[in-house]
Short mmCIF file of C-alpha atoms in Angstrom, two decimals:
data_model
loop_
_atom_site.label_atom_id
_atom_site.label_comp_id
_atom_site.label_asym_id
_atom_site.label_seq_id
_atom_site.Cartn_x
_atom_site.Cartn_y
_atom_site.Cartn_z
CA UNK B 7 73.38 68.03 59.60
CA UNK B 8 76.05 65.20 60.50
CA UNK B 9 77.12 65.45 63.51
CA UNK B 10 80.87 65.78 64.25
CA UNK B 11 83.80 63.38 66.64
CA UNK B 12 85.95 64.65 68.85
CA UNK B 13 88.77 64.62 65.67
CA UNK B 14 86.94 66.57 63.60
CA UNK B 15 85.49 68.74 66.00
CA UNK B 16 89.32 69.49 67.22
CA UNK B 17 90.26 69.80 63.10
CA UNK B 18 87.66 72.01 62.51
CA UNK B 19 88.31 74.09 65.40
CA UNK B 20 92.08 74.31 64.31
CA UNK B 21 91.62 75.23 61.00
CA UNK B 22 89.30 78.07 62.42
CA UNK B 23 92.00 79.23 64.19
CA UNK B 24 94.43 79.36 61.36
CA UNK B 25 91.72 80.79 59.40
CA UNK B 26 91.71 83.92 61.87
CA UNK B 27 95.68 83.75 62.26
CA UNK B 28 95.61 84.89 57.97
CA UNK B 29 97.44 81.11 57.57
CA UNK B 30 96.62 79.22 54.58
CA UNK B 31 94.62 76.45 55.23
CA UNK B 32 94.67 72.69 53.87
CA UNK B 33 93.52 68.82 54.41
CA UNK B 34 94.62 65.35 52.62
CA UNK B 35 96.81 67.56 50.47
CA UNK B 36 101.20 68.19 50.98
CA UNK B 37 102.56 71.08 50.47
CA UNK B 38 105.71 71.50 49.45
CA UNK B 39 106.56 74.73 48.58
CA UNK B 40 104.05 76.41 45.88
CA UNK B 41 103.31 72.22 45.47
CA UNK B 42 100.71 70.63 46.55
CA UNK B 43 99.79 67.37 46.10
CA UNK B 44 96.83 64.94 46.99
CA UNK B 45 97.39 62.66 49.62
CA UNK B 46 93.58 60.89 50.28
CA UNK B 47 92.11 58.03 48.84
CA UNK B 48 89.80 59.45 46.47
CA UNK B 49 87.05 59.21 48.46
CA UNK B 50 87.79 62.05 50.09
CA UNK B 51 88.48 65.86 48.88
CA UNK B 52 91.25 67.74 49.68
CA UNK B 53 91.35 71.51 49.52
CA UNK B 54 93.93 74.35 49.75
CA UNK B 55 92.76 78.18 51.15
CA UNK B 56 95.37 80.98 50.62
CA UNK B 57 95.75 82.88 53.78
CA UNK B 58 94.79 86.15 52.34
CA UNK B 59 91.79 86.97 50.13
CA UNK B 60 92.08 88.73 46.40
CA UNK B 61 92.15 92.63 46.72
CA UNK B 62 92.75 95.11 44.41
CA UNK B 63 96.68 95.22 44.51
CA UNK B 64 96.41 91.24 44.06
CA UNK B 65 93.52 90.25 42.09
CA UNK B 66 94.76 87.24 40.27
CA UNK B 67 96.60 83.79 40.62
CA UNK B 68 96.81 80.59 39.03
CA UNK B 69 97.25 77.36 39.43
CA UNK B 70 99.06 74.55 36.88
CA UNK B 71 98.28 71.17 36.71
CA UNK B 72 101.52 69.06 37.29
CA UNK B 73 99.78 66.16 37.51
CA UNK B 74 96.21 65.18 36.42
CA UNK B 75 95.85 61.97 38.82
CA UNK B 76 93.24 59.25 38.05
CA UNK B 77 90.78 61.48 37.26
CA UNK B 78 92.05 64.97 36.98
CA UNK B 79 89.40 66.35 39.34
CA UNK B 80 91.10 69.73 40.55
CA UNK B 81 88.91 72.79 40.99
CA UNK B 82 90.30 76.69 41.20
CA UNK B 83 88.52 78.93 42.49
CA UNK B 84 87.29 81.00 45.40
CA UNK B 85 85.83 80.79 48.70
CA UNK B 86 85.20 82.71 52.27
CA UNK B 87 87.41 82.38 55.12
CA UNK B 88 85.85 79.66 56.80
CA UNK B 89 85.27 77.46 53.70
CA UNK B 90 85.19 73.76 54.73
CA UNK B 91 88.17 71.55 53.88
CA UNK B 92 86.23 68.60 52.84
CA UNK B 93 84.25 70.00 49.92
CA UNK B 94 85.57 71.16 46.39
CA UNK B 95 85.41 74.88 45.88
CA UNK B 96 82.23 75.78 43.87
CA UNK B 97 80.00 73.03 46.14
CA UNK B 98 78.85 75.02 49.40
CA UNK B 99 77.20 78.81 49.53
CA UNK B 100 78.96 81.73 48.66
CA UNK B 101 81.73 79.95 46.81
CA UNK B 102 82.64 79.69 43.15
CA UNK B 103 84.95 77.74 41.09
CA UNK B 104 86.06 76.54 37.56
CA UNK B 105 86.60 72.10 37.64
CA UNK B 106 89.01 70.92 35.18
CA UNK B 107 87.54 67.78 34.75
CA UNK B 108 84.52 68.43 33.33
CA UNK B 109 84.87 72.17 32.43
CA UNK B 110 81.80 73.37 34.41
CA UNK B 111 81.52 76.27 36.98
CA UNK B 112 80.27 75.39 40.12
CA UNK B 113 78.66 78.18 42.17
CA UNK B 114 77.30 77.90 45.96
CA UNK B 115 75.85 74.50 44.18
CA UNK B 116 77.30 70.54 43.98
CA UNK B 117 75.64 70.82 40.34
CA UNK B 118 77.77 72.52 37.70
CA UNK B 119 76.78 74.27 34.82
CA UNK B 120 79.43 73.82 31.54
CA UNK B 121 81.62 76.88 31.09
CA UNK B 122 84.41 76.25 29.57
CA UNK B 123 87.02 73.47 27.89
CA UNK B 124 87.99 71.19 30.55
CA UNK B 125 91.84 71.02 31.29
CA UNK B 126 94.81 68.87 31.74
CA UNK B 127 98.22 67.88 32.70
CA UNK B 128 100.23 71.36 32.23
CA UNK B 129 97.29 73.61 31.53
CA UNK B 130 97.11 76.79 33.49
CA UNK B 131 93.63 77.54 35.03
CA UNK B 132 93.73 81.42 36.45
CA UNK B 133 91.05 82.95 38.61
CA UNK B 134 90.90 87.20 39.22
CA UNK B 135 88.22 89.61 40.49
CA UNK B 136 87.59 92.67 38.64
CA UNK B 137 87.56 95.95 41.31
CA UNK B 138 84.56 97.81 39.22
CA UNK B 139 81.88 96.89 42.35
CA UNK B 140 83.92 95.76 45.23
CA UNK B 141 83.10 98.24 47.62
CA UNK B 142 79.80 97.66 47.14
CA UNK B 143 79.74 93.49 47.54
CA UNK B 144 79.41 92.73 44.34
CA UNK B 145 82.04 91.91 41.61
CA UNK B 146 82.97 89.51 38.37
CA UNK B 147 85.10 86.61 39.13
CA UNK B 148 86.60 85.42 35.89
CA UNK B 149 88.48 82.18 34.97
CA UNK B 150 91.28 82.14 32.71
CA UNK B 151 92.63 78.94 30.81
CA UNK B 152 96.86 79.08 29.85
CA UNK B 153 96.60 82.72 29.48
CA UNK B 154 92.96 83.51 27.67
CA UNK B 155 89.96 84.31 29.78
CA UNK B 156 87.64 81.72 29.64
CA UNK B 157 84.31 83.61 31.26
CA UNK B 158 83.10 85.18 34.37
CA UNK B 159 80.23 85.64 36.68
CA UNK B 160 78.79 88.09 39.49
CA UNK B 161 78.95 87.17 42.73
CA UNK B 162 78.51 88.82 45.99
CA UNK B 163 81.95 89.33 48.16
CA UNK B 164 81.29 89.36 52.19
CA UNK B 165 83.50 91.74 53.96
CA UNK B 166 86.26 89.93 54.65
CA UNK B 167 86.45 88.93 50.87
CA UNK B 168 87.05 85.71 49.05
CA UNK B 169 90.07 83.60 49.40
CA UNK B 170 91.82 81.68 46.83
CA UNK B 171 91.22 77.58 47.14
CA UNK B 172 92.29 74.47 45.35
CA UNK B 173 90.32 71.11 45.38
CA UNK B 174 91.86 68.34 44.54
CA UNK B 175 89.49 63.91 44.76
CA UNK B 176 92.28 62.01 43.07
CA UNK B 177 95.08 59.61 43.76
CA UNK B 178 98.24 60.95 41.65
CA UNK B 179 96.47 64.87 41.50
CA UNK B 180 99.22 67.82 41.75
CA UNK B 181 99.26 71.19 41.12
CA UNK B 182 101.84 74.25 40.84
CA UNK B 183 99.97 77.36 43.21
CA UNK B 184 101.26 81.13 42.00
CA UNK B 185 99.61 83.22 44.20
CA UNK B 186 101.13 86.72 42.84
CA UNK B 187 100.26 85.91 39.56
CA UNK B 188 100.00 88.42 37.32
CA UNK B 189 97.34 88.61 34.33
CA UNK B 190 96.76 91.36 31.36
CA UNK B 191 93.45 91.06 30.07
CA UNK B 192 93.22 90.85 25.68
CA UNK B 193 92.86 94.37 25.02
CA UNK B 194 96.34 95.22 27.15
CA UNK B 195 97.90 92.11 25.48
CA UNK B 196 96.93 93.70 21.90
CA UNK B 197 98.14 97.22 22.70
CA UNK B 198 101.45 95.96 23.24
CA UNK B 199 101.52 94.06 20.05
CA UNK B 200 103.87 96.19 18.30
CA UNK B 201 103.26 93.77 15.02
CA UNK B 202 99.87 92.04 15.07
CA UNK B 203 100.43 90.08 12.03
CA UNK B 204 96.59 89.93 10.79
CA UNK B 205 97.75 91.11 7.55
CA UNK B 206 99.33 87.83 7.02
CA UNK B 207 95.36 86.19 6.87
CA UNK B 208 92.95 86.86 3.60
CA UNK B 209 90.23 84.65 5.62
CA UNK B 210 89.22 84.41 8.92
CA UNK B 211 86.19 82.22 10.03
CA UNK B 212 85.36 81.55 13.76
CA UNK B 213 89.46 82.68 14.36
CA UNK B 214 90.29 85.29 16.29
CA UNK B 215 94.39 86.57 15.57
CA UNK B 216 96.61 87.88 18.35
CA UNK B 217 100.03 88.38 17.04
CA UNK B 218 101.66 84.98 15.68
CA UNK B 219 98.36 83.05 17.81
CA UNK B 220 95.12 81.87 16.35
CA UNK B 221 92.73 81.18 18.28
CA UNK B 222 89.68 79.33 17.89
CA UNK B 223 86.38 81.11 18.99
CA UNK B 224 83.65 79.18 16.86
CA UNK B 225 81.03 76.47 18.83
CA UNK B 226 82.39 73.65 18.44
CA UNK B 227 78.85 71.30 18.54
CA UNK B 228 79.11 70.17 14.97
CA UNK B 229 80.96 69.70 11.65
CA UNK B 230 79.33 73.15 10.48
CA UNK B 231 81.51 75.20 12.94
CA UNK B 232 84.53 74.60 11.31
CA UNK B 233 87.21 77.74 12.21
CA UNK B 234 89.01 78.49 9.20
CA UNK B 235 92.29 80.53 8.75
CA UNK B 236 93.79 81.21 5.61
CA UNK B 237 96.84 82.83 4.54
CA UNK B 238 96.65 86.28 1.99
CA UNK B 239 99.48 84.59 -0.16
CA UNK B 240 99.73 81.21 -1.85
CA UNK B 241 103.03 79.38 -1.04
CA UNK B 242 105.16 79.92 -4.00
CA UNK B 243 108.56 78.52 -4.87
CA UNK B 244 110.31 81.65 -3.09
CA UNK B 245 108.15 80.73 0.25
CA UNK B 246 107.40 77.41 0.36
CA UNK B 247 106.65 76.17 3.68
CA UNK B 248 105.12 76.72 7.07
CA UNK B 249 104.98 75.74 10.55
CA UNK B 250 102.61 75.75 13.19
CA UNK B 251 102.94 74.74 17.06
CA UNK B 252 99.48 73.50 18.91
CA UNK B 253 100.06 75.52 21.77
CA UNK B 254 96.39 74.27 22.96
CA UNK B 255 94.72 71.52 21.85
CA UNK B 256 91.37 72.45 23.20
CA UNK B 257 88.74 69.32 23.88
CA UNK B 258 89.44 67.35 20.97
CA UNK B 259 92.60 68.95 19.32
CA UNK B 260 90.64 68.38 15.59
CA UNK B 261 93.37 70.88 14.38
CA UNK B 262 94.43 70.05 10.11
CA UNK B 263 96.92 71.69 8.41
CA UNK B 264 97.35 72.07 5.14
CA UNK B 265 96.78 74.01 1.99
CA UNK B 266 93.63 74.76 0.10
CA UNK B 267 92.39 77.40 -3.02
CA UNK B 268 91.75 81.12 -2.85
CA UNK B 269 87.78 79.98 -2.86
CA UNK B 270 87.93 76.94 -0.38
CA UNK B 271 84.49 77.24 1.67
CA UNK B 272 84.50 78.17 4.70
CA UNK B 273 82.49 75.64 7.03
CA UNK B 274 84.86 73.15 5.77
CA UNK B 275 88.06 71.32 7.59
CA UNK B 276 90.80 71.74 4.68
CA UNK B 277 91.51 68.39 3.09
CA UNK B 278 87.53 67.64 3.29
CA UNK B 279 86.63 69.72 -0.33
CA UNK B 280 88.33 69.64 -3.73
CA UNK B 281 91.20 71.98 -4.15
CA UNK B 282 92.46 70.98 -0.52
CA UNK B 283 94.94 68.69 1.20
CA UNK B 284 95.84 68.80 5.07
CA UNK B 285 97.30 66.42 7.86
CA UNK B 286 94.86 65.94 10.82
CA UNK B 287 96.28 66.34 14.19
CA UNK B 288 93.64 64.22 15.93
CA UNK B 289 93.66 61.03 14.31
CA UNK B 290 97.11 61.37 12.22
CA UNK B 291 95.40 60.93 8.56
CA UNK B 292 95.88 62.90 5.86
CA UNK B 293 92.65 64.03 3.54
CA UNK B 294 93.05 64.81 -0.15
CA UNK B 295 89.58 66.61 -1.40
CA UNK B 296 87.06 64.10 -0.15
CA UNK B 297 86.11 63.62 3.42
CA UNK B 298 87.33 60.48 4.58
CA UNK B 299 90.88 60.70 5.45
CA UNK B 300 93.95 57.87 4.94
CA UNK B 301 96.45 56.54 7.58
CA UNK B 302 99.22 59.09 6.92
CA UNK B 303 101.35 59.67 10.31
CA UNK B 304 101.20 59.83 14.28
CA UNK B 305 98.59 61.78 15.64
CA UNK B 306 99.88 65.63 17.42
CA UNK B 307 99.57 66.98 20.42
CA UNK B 308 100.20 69.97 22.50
CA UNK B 309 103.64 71.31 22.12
CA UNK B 310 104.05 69.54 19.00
CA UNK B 311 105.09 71.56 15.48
CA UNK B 312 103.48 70.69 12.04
CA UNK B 313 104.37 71.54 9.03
CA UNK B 314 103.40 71.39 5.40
CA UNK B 315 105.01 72.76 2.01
CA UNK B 316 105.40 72.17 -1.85
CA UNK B 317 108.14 70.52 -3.57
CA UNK B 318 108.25 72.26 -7.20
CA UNK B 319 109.51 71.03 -10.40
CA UNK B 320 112.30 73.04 -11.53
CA UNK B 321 111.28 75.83 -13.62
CA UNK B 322 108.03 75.96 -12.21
CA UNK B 323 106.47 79.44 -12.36
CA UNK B 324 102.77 79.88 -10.15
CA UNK B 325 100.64 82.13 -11.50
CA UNK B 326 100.76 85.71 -10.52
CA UNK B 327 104.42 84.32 -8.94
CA UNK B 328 106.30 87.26 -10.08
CA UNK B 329 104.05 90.19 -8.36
CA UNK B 330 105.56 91.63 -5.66
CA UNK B 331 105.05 90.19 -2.19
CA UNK B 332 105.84 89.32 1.07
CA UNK B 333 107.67 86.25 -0.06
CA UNK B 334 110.28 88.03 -2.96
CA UNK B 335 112.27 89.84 0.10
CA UNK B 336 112.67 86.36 1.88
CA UNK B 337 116.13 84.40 1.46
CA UNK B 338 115.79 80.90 1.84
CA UNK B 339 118.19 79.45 3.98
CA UNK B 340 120.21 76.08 2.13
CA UNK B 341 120.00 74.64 6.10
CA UNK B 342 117.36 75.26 8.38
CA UNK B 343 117.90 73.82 11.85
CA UNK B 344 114.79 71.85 11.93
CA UNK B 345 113.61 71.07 8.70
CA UNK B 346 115.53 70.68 5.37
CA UNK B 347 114.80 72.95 2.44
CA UNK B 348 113.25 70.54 -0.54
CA UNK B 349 112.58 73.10 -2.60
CA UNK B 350 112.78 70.96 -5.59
CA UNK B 351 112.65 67.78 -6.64
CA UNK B 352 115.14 65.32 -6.90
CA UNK B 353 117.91 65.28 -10.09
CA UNK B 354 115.95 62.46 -11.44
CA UNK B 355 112.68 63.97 -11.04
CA UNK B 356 114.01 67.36 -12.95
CA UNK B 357 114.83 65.85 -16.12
CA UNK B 358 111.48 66.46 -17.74
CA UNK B 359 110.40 67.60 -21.24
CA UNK B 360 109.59 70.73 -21.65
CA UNK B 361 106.17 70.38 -22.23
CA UNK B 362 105.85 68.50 -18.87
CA UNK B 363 107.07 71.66 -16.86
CA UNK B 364 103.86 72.88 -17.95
CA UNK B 365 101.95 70.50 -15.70
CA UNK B 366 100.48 71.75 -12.60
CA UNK B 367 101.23 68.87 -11.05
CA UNK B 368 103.30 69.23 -7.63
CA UNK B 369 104.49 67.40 -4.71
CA UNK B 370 103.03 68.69 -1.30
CA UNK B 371 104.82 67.03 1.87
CA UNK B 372 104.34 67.35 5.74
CA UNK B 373 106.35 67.34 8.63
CA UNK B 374 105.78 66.46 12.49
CA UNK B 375 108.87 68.35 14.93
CA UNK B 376 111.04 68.63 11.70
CA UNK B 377 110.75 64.96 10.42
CA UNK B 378 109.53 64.47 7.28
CA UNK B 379 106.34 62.25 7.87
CA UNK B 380 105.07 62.07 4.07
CA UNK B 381 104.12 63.33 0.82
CA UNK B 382 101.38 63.39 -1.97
CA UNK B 383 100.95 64.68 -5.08
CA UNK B 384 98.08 66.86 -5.96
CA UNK B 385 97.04 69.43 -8.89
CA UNK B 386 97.29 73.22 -8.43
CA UNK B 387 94.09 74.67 -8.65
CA UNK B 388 94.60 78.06 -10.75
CA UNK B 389 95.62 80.85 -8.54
CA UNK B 390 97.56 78.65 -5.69
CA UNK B 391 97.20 76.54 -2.91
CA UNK B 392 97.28 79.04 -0.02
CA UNK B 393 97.97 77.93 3.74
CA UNK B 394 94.77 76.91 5.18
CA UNK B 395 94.65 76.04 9.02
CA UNK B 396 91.34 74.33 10.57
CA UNK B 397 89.88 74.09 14.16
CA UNK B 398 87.14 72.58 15.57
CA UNK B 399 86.75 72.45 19.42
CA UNK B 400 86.65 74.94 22.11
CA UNK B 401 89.96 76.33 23.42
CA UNK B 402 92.55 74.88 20.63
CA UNK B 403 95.03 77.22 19.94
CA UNK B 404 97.88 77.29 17.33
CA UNK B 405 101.10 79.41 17.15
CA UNK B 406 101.71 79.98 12.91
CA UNK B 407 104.98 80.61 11.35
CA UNK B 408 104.67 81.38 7.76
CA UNK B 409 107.97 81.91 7.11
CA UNK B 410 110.01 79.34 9.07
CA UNK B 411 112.59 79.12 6.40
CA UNK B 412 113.12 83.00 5.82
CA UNK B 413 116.25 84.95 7.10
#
């Protein structure tokens, strides 16, 4: 064991006495507020305690990342009362915490094990204790990410109970503390859903729905675990484009949208089989039934709204267009605010024979925050091209509108 100077023998024995005081606790880091930033030279770790521990009337808080720093090593977790300052949370006994640099869970142990996606600059990373075994020492710590739980684990709670801590090794790091955080777990979140919207989906594949949110749930270790979502109705020229917002872009945001036939296979990004066309949000290119994709527009990010819909010759008539769906009892609006309706083509592009407005042939474009970014022409396969989202990493989530255009 190193032995300790004067300083740090006076440090420690101050933070002790804060520690039994029930005052929050903290070294190289500023507060400011429910701020705190790093202030060593990342050589050093700072850490945050909260002066009281997680009980039953407050069993949850979370932290956002303002700032990631250099190297976006910030770890939320929990610790006892007498946690050192000059460790992460996670590294010494009887601690545990989620690191949003690498994703792992470190508990009692400087060697992590992988948990979850790691996070970023204005991610939310939540920690809570369930109150099933408390009384008895033992209880589930879980780890949220922007709202979803992420996982938990068992750990033993001493008596005076475990205290909410922040880590932060980087120059630049800060964070945003909420210590009366509140959290509803999925099942509460669902009963509340007064319109769930899964009704709107004919396929789901490694995609769990919650309201207007899909969220990916698949692996994410190869090509194979593609997550497929795919609406019940092809667009048509009544509904004719759709929207969605990447509210999280996971580890590698390979999010497409796009459109794709009734039968499109499952395991399979759309845009990467016949009968399919989509606009990559991870590398900005646009595949057209093969899978190598072209240099099409900028690459997305969180916070950033995609779109895709069909320009249709006029006359055109889908098949099966004039059952009754969703789509008949929709107005289109002549203005939306963000993107304009081009429902049709151009005047020169409607004066066409007759025979050609038999073709099948449309024009499918795509839009990034209500710019028009491009289009392409493509063949409709018989029965429609139906919206067709893709994901592929851990912890991407998407917000879908179907109906961005309807009144």
């Amino acid at each position: 064991m190193e032995a300790l100077n004067f300083l740090q023998f006076r440090n420690l024995r101050r933070q002790i006495q804060d520690a039994e005081d029930g005052q929050e606790r903290y070294m190289r880091l500023q507060k400011s507020g429910d701020l705190l930033s790093y202030q060593g030279n990342s050589d050093e770790v700072g850490c945050y305690v909260a002066g009281h521990p997680l009980s039953e009337g407050n069993s949850f808080f979370e932290v956002t990342i303002v700032e990631s720093g250099v190297r976006g090593t910030i770890a939320v977790g929990l610790v006892p009362r007498f946690y050192r300052l000059d460790h992460q949370p996670g590294w010494l006994p009887h601690s545990v915490a989620y690191h949003a640099d690498n994703g792992k869970l470190y508990n009692g142990s400087p060697v992590g094990k992988q948990f979850g996606p790691k996070c970023t600059r204005g991610d939310r990373i939540g920690c809570g204790i369930g109150s099933e075994n408390l009384n008895t020492g033992l209880t589930k710590i879980f780890f949220t990410k922007n709202g979803e739980e992420v996982g938990s684990v068992e750990v033993a709670v001493s008596a005076e109970g475990l205290f909410p801590a922040v880590g932060m090794h980087s120059l630049g790091e800060e964070v945003k503390v909420d210590l009366q955080a509140e959290w509803l777990s999925e099942e509460g979140d669902s009963m509340m859903m007064v319109d769930s919207h899964e009704d709107d989906w004919g396929r789901l594949y490694g995609v769990r729905v919650s309201g207007v949110l899909l969220k990916y749930v698949g692996k994410g270790k190869s090509n194979m675990d593609v997550g497929l979502a795919q609406a019940r109705q092809p667009l048509t020229t009544r509904c004719h484009y759709y929207e969605l917002e990447i509210v999280d872009a996971g580890e590698k945001c390979f999010i497409a949208l796009g459109l794709a036939s009734r039968d499109y296979p499952k395991n399979r990004h759309p845009g990467w089989s016949p009968g399919s066309i989509a606009y990559h949000a991870d590398d900005g290119k646009i595949f057209q039934g093969r899978g190598a994709g072209d240099a099409f527009g900028p690459r997305c990010f969180r916070g950033d709204i995609m779109g895709c819909g069909i320009m249709f010759p006029r006359g055109y008539t889908l098949d099966g267009e004039g059952d009754a769906d969703d789509c008949e009892r929709q107005e289109i609006r002549p203005n939306a605010a963000a993107v304009q309706n081009v429902l049709h083509l151009n005047d020169e592009e409607e004066e066409e024979e007759d025979g050609d407005r038999e073709s099948r042939t449309v024009t499918v474009f795509f839009t990034r925050n209500g710019k028009l970014i491009g289009r392409k022409d493509m063949v409709v396969p018989r029965g429609g091209l139906f919206p067709t989202v893709g994901m592929l990493s851990r912890g991407e989530k998407v917000k879908v509108d179907l109906h961005p255009l309807s009144g």
